Coordinates of C-alpha atoms in Angstrom, one line a residue:
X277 CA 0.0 0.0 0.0
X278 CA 1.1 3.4 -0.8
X279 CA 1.7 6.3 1.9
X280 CA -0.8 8.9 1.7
X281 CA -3.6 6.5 -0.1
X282 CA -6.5 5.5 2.6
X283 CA -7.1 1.8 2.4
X284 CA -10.5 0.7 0.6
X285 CA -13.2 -0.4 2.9
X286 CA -13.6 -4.4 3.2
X287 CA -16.8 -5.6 1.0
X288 CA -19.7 -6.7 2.9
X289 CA -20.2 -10.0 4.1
X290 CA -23.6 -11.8 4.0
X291 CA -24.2 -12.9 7.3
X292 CA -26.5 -16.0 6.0
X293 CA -29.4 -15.0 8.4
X294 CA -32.1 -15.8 5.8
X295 CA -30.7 -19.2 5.2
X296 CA -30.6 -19.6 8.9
X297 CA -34.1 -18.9 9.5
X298 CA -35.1 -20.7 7.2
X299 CA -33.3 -23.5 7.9
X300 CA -34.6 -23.9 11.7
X301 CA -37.4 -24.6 10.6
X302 CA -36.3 -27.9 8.9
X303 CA -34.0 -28.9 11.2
X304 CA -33.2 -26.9 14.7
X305 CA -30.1 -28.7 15.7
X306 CA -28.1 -27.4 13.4
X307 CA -29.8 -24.4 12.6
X308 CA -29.1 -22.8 16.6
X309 CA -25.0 -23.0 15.4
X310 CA -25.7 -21.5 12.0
X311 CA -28.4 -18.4 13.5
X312 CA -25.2 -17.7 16.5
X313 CA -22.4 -17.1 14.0
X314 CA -24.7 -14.8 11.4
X315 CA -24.9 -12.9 14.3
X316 CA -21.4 -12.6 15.3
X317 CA -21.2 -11.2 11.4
X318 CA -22.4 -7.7 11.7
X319 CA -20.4 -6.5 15.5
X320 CA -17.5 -8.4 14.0
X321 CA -17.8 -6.4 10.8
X322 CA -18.3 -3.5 13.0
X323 CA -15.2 -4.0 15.5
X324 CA -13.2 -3.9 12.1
X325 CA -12.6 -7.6 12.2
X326 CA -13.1 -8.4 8.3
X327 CA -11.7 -11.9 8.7
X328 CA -13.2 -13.1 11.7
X329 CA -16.9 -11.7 10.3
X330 CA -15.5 -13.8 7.4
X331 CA -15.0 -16.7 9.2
X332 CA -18.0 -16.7 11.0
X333 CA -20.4 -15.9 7.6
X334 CA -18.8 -19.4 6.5
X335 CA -19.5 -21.2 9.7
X336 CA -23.0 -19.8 9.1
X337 CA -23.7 -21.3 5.5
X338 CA -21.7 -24.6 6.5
X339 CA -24.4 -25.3 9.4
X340 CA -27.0 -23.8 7.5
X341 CA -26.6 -26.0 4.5
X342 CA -26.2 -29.1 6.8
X343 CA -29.7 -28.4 8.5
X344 CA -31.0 -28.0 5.1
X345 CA -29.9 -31.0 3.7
X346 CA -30.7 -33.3 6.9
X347 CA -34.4 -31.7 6.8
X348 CA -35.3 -32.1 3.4
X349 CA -34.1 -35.8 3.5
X350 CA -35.4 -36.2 6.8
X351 CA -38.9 -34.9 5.0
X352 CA -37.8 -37.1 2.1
X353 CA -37.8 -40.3 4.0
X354 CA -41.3 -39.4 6.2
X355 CA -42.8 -39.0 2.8
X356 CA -41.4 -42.3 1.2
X357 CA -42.5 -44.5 4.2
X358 CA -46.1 -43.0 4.4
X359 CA -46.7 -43.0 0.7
X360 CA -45.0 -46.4 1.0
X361 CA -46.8 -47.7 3.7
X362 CA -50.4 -46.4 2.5
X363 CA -49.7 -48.2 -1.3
X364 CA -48.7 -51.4 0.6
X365 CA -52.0 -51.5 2.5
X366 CA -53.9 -50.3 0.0
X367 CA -52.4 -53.6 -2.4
X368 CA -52.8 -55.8 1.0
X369 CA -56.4 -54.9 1.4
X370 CA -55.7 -54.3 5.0
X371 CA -56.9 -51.0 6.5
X372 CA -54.6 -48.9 9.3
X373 CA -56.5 -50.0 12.0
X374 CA -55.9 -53.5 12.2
X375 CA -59.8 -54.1 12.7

């Protein structure tokens, strides 16, 4: 860097709030992590702590992803085995109850 020239601001991080959110809502467990570090983002950002906001933005869309992908499957699988099971009982001629 050259004397006398002010250093550029740092761009702005997405914290990955919106994917939290959203994500909690498929699966919680991993969805607390990822909501905590999008909102170490912002004062990080503010404290002049580019990387660590950095750092903690990708924390945020690693755990968010992960509580995307185990909810959708999660759904996935629920779907499969009550679609499955209501075709097999429907072929078996037997009803849910049992009576």
């Amino acid at each position: 860097m050259q004397p006398g020239y002010p250093s550029q601001p740092p761009q702005p991080v997405d914290n990955n709030m919106t994917m939290s959110i959203v994500a909690i809502f498929l699966f919680w467990p991993l969805a607390i992590p990822a909501i905590i570090n999008a909102s170490k983002v912002n004062p990080l950002l503010q404290q002049g702590d580019y990387a660590g906001a950095q750092a903690a933005a990708a924390e945020s869309k690693k755990w968010s992803k992960w509580a995307l992908i185990v909810g959708i499957a999660w759904i996935a699988l629920v779907l499969v085995c009550c679609v499955g099971g209501s075709l097999l009982g429907a072929m078996t001629g037997t009803s849910a109850s049992g009576y």
